[in-house]
Coordinates of C-alpha atoms and ligand atoms in Angstrom, one line a residue:
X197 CA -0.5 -1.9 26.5
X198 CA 2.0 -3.7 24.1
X199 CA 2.0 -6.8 22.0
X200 CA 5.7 -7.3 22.1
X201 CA 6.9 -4.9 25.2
X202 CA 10.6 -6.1 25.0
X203 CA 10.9 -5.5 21.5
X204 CA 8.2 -2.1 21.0
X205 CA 10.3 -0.7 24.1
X206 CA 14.1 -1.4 23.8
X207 CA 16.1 1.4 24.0
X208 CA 17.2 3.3 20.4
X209 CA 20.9 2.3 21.8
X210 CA 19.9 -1.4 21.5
X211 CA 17.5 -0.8 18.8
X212 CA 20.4 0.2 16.5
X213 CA 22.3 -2.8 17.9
X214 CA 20.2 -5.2 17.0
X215 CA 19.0 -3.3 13.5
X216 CA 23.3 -3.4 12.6
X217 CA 23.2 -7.1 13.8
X218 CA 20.2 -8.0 11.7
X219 CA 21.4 -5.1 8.8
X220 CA 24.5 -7.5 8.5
X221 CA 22.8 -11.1 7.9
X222 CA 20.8 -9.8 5.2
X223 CA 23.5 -8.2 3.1
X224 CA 25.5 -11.5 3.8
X225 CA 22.0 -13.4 2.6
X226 CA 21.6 -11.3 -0.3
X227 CA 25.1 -11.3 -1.6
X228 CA 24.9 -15.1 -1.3
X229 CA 21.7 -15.9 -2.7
X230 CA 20.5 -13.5 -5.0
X231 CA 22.5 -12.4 -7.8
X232 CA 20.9 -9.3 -9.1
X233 CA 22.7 -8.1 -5.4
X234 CA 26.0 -10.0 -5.3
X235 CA 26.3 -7.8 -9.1
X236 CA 24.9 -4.6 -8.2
X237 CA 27.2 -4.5 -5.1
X238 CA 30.5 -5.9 -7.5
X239 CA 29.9 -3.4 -9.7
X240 CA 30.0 -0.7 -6.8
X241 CA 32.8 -2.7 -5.1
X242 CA 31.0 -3.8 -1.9
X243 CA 31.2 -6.9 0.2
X244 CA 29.3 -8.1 3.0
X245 CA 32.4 -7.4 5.1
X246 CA 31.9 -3.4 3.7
X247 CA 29.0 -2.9 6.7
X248 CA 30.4 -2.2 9.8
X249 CA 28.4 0.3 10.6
X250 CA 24.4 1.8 9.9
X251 CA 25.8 4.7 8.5
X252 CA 27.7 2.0 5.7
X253 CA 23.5 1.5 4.9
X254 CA 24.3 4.5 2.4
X255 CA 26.7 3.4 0.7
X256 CA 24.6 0.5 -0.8
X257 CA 22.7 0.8 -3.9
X258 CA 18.8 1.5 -4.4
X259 CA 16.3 -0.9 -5.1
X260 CA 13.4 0.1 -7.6
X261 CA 10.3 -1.5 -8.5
X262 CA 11.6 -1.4 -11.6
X263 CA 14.2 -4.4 -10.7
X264 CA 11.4 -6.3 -9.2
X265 CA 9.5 -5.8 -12.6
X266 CA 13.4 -7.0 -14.9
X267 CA 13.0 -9.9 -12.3
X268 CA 9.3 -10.8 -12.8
X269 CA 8.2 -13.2 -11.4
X270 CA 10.7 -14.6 -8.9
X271 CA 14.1 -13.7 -9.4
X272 CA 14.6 -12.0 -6.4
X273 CA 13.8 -14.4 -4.4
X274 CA 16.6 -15.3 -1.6
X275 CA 15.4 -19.0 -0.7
X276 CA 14.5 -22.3 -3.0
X277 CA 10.8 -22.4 -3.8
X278 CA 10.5 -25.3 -1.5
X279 CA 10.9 -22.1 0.8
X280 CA 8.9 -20.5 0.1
X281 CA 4.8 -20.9 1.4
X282 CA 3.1 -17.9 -0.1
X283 CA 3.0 -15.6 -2.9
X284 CA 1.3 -12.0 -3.2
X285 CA 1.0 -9.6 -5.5
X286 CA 0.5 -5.8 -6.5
X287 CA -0.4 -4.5 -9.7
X288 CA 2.5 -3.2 -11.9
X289 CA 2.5 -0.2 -14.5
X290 CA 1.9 -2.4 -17.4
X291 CA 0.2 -5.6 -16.9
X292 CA 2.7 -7.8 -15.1
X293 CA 2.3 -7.3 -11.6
X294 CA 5.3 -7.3 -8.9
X295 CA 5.3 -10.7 -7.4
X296 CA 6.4 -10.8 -4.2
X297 CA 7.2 -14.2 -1.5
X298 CA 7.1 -15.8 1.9
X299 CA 8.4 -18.1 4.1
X300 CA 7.1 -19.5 6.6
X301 CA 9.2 -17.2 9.6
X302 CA 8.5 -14.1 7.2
X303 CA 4.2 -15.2 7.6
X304 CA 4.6 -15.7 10.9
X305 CA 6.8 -12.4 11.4
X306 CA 3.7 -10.6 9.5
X307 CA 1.3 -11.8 11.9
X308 CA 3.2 -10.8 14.5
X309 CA 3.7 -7.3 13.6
X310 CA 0.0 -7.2 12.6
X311 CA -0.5 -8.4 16.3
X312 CA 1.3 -5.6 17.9
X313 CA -0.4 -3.5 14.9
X314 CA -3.7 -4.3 16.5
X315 CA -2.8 -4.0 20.3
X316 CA -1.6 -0.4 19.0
X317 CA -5.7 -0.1 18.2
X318 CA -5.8 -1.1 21.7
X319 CA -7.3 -4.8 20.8
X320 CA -7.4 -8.2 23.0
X321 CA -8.3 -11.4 22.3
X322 CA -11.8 -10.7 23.7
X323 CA -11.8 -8.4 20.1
X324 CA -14.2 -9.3 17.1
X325 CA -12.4 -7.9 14.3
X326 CA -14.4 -7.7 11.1
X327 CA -11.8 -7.7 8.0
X328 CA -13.3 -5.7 4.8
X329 CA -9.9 -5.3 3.1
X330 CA -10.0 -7.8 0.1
X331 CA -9.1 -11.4 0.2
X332 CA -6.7 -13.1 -2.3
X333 CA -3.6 -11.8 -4.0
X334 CA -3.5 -7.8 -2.4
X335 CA -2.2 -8.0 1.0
X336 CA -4.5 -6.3 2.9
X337 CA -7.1 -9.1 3.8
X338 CA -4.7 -12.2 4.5
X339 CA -2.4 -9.7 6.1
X340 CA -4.9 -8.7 8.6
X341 CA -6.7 -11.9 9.2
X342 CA -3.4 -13.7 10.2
X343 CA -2.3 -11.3 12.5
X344 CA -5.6 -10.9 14.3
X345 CA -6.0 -14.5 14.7
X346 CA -2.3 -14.7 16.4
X347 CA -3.7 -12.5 18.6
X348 CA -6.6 -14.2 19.2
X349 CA -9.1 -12.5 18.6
X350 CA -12.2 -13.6 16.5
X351 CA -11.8 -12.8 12.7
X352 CA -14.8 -12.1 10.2
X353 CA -13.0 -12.6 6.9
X354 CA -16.1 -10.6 5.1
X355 CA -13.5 -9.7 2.4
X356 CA -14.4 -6.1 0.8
X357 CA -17.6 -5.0 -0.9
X358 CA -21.1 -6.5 -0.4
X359 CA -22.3 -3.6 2.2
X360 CA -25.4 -4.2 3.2
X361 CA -24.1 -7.6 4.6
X362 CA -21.0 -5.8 6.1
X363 CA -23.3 -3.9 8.2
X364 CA -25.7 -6.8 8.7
X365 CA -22.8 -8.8 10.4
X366 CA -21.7 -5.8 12.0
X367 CA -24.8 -5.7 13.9
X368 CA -25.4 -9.5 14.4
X369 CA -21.6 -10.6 15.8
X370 CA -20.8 -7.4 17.4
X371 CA -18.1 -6.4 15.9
X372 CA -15.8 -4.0 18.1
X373 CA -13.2 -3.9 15.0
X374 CA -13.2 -2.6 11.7
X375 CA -10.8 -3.6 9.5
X376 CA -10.8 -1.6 5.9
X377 CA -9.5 1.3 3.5
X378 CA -10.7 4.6 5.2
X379 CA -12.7 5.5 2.3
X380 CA -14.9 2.1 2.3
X381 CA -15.3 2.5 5.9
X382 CA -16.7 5.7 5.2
X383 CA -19.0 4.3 2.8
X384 CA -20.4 2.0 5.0
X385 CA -21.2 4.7 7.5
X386 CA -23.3 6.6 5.3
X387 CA -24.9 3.5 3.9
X388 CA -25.8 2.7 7.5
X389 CA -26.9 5.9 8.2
X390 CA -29.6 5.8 5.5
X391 CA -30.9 2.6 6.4
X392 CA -31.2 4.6 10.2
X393 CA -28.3 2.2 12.0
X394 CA -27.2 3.8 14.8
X395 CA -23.9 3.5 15.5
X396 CA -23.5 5.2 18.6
X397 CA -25.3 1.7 19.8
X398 CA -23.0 -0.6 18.1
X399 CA -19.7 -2.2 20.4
X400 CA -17.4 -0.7 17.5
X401 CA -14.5 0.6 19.4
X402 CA -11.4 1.2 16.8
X403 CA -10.9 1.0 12.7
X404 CA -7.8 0.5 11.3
X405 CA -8.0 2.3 8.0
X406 CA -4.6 1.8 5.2
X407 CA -4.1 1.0 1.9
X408 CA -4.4 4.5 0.8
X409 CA -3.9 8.1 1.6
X410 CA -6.4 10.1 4.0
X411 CA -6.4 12.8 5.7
X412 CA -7.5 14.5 9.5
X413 CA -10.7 15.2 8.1
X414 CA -11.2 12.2 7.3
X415 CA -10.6 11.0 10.3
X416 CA -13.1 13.5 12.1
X417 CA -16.0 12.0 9.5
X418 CA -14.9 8.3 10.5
X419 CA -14.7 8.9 13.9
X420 CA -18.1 11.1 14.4
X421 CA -20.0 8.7 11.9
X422 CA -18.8 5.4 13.3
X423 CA -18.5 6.2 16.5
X424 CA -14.8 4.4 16.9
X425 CA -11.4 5.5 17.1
X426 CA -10.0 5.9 13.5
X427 CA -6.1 4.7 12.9
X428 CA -3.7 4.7 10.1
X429 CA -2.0 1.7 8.8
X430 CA 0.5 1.6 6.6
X431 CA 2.3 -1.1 4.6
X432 CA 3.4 -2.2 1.3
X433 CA 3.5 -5.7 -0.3
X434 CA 7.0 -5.3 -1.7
X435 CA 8.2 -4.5 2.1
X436 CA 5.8 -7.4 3.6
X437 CA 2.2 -5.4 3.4
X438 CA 0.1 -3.7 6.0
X439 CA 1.5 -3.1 9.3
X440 CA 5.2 -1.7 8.3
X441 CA 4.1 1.0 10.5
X442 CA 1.0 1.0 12.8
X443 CA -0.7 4.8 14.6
X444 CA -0.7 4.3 18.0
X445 CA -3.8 6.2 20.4
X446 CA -1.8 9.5 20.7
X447 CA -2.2 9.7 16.8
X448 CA 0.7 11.7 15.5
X449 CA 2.0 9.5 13.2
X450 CA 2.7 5.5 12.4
X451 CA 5.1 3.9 14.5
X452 CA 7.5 2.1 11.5
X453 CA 8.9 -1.6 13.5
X454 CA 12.1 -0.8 13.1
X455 CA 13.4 -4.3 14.6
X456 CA 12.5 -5.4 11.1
X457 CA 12.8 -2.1 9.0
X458 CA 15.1 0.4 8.6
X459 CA 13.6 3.2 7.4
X460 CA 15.5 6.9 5.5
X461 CA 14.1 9.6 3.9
X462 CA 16.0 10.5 0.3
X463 CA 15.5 13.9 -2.0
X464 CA 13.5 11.7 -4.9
X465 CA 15.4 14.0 -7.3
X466 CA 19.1 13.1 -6.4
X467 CA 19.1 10.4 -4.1
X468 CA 20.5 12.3 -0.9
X469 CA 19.4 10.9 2.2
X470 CA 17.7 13.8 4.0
X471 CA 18.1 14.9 7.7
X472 CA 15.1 13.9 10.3
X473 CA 11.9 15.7 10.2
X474 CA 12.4 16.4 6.5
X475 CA 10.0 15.4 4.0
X476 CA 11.1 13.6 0.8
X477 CA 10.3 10.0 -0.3
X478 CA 10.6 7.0 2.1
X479 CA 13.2 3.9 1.3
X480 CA 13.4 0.9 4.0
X481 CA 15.9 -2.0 4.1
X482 CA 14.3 -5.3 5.2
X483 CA 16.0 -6.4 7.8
X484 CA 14.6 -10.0 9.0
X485 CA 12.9 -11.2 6.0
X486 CA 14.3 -14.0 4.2
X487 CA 12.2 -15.1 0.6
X488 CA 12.3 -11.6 -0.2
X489 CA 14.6 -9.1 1.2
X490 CA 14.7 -5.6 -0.3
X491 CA 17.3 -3.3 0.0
X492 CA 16.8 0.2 0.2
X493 CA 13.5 0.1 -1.4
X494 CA 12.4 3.0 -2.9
X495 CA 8.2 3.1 -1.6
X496 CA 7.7 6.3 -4.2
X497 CA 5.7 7.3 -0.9
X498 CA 6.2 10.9 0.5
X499 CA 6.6 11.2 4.0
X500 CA 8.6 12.4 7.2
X501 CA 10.2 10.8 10.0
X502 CA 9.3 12.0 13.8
X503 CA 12.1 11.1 16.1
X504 CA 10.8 12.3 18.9
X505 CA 10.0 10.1 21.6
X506 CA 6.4 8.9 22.1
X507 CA 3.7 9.4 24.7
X508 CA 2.8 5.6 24.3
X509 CA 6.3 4.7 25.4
X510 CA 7.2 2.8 22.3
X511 CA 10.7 3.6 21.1
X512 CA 10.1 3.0 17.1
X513 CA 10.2 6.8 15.7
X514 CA 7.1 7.3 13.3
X515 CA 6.4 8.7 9.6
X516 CA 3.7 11.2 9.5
X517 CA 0.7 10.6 7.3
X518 CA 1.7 9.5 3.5
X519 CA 1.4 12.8 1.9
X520 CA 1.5 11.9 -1.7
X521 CA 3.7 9.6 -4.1
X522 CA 6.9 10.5 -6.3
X523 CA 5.5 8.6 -9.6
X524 CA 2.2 8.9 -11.3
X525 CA 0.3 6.1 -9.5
X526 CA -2.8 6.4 -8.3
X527 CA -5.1 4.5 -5.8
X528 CA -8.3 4.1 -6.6
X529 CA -10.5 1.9 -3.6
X530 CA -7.3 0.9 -2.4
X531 CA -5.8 -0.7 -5.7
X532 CA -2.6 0.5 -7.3
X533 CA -3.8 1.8 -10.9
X534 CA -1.0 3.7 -13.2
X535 CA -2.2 5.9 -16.1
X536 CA 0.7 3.7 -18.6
X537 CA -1.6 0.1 -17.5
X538 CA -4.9 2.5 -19.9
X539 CA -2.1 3.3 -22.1
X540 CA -1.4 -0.6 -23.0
X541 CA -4.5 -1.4 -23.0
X542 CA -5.1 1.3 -25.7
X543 CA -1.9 0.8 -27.9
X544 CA -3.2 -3.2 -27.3
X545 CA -6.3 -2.5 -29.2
X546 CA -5.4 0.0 -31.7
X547 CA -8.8 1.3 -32.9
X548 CA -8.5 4.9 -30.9
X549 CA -5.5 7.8 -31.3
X550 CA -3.2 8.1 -27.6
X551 CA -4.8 10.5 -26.2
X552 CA -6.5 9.4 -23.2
X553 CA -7.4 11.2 -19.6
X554 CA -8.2 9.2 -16.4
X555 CA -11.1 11.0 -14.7
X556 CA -10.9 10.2 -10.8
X557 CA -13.8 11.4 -8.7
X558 CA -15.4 10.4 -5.3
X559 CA -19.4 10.1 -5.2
X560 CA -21.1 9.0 -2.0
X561 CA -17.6 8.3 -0.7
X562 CA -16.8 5.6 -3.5
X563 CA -13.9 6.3 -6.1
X564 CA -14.9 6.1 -9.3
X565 CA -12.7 5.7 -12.7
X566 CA -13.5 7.6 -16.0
X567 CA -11.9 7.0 -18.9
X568 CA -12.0 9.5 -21.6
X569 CA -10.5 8.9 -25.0
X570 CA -10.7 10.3 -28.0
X571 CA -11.5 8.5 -31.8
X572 CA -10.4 9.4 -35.4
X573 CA -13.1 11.8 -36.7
X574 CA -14.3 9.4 -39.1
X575 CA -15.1 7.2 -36.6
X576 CA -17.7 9.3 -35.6
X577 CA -19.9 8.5 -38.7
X578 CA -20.1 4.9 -37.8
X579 CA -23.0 3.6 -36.2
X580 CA -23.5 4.5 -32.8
X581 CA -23.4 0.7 -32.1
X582 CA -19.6 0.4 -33.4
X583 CA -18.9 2.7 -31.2
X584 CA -20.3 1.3 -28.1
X585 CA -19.4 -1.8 -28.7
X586 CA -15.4 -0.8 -29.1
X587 CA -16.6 1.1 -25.4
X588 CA -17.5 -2.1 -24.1
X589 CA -14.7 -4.0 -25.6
X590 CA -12.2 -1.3 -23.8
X591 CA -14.1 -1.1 -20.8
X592 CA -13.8 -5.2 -20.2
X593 CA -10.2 -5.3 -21.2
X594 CA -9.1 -2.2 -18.9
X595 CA -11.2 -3.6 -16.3
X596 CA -9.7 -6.7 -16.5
X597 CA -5.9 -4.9 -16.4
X598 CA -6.6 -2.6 -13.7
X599 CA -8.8 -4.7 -11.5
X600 CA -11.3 -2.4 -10.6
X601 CA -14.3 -1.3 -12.4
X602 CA -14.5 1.9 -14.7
X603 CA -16.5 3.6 -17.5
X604 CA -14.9 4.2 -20.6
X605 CA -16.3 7.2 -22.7
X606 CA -15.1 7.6 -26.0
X607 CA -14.8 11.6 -27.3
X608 CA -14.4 13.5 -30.4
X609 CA -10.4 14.8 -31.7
X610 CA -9.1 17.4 -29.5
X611 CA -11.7 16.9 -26.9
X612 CA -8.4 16.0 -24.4
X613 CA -6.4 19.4 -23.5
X614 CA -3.0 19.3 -24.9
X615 CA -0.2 19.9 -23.0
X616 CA 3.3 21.5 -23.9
X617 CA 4.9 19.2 -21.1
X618 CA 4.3 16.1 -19.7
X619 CA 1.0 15.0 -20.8
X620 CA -1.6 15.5 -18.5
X621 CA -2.7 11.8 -18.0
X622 CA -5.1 12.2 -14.8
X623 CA -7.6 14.7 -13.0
X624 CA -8.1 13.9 -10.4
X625 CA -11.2 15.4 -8.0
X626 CA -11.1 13.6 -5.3
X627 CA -11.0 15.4 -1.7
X628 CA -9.6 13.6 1.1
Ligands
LIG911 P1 -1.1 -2.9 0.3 O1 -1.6 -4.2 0.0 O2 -0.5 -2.7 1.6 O3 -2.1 -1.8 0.0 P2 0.1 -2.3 -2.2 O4 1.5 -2.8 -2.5 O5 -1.0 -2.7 -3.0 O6 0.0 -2.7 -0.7 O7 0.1 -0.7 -2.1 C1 1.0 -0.1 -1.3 C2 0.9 1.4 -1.4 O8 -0.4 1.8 -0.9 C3 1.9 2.2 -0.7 O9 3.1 2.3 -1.3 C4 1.2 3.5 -0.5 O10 1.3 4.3 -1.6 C5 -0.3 3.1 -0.3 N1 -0.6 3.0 1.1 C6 -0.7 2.0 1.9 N2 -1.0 2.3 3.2 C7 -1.2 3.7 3.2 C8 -1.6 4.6 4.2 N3 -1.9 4.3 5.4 N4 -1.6 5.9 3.8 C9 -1.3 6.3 2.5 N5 -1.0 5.4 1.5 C10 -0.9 4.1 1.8
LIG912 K1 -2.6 0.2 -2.1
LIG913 ZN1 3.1 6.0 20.1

């Protein structure tokens, strides 16, 4: 069963027809209307007319979060703000977060590919999908909610957190599906469990778990505890958010909807696009989107592309399970958090030395954030309330940067391991 047969089906001759037709009338947008392009591709001598071919896709130059960040908040916008109907956002590595925009065609192309992301899940509009990723500027929950009501279904826009009701409303408007990050939904299963629900009698049917990295055992847990067919989804908010690539029921990987993405996999290190099947970081060209087209976006993700054809029958090749990320960020409950945004925070405030460590650790299937860092000796002779009250102080403003909760623990000189290297910003204990 497909959403969009015509398109999930074509065959890869007219799937690379259309991506070199498409490929085309965003370089030609770009190099008109944004001019951090039209100098990048002067400066390497390229024109619009330069792409004749897919293969020409190399020859352009890389896009980093790093230029989304030199053009905070909308310079990389390819439309007038009259355009453009909604903003998003993702945290960034210090403070500012990357901005990212919509018009209207771009929403509606979103909840269509979240459409064909939920037909994947095997969903109709007889479907009651209850949406726990968050609501407001992260993607995940207005993402979702737009693209399940294009297909008709009924949406519960529960937002995340607050589990006792989840599972109340689970129960009460049978919901069939679940709509979260995998570790949440594992959460909820064992918070069920002790309050005796059994799932095994609850319609629940598929979950479509993203925003973060899991793994087959995971999925084994999900699937035995809910009693639902577990499936990866995977987006970004700089490429649009979730459903960039959608797990269909053979589960061996996300299908990536290449009529609007063209996906490569580089060597992080040099750049060099690698051959399929080998792993190295993924970058994707937006091919139909018009506030906000990227250009060979590096994702930082790590991951592989399958080529070969799919027992589903869709055409779209897949990327295996996100296996880890080039850079240092972490996600913790599905938020973006990098080790530099503590490091502000801290040079911000100025009362502590730089040493710091980001303690990661998973209790009853929640993440949770420690932050250890150390204070001048003498500090230690103040009163124990100074010191808990510069904890509390740190602990507002971090939480406040971050966006998620954590505990802040303050700790003696040389309590942090020293490193000859790179500093060792992050343990992380965690098992997926
Ligand atoms: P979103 O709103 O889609 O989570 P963000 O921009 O906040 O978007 O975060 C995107 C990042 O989240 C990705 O670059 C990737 O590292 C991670 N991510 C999203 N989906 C998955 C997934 N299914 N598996 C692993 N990591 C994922
Ligand atoms: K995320
Ligand atoms: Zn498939």
């Amino acid at each position: 069963m497909y959403w969009d047969r015509e398109c999930e089906t074509m065959s890869r001759e007219q799937l690379r027809a259309l991506q070199l037709e498409r490929l085309k009338l965003t370089i030609e947008r770009v190099y008109r209307n944004v001019s951090f392009y039209r100098q990048r591709f002067a400066e390497m001598g390229i024109k619009p007319s330069s792409i004749r071919s897919l293969e020409d896709l190399r020859r352009l130059p890389f896009t980093t979060k790093q230029d989304l960040r030199d053009n905070y908040p909308f310079g990389l916008f390819a439309v007038p703000m009259s355009d453009v109907v909604r903003v998003h956002a993702s945290s960034g590595t210090t403070g500012k977060p990357t901005v990212v925009g919509y018009t209207q065609n771009d929403i509606n192309t979103w909840a269509e590919l979240i459409a064909r992301s939920l037909v994947c899940a095997g969903a109709t509009k007889f479907d009651v999908v209850q949406n726990a990723y968050g609501y407001g500027l992260f993607t995940g929950g207005l993402g979702l909610h737009f693209g399940a009501e294009r297909l008709g279904a009924t949406v519960v826009p529960v937002s995340g957190g607050n589990t006792q009701r989840q599972l109340m409303l689970m129960q009460d408007f049978g919901t069939t599906i679940l709509t979260c990050t995998p570790s949440y939904a594992l959460y909820m299963a064992e918070e069920g469990q002790k309050m005796g629900l059994d799932f095994k009698k609850l319609p629940l049917k598929a979950g479509i778990f993203g925003a973060e990295p899991w793994s087959e055992r995971m999925r084994q847990q999900l699937e035995e505890k809910l009693d639902l067919m577990a499936l990866d989804i995977y987006g970004l908010s700089e490429i649009m958010g979730p459903g960039v690539a959608m797990e269909c029921q053979a589960k061996q990987g996300m299908h990536i909807f290449e009529d609007h993405f063209i996906p490569e996999i580089i060597n992080p290190e040099t750049g060099e696009v690698l051959p399929p099947g080998e792993e190295g970081e993924l970058v994707i060209t937006t091919i139909t989107k018009e506030a906000f087209p990227l250009i060979r976006y590096r994702t930082r993700d790590i991951t592989r592309i399958d080529p070969e054809p799919c027992s589903c029958g869709r055409t779209h090749v897949r990327i295996r399970r996100i296996t880890g990320r080039s850079d240092d960020m972490l996600i913790i409950r599905g938020v973006n958090v990098f080790p530099s945004q503590v490091e502000s925070v801290l040079l911000e405030f100025g009362e502590t030395e730089p040493h710091y460590l980001l303690v990661v650790d998973r209790k009853a299937n929640l993440d949770y954030l420690e932050i250890w860092v150390e204070v001048a000796e003498h500090m230690f002779s103040d009163t124990v309330r100074k010191l808990e009250d510069l904890e509390q102080r740190l602990r507002e403003r971090i939480e406040s940067v971050l966006g998620i909760s954590a505990r802040v623990k303050l700790v003696e000189p040389n309590t942090i391991p020293r490193s000859e290297g790179k500093a060792k910003r992050v343990v992380d204990r965690r098992q997926i």
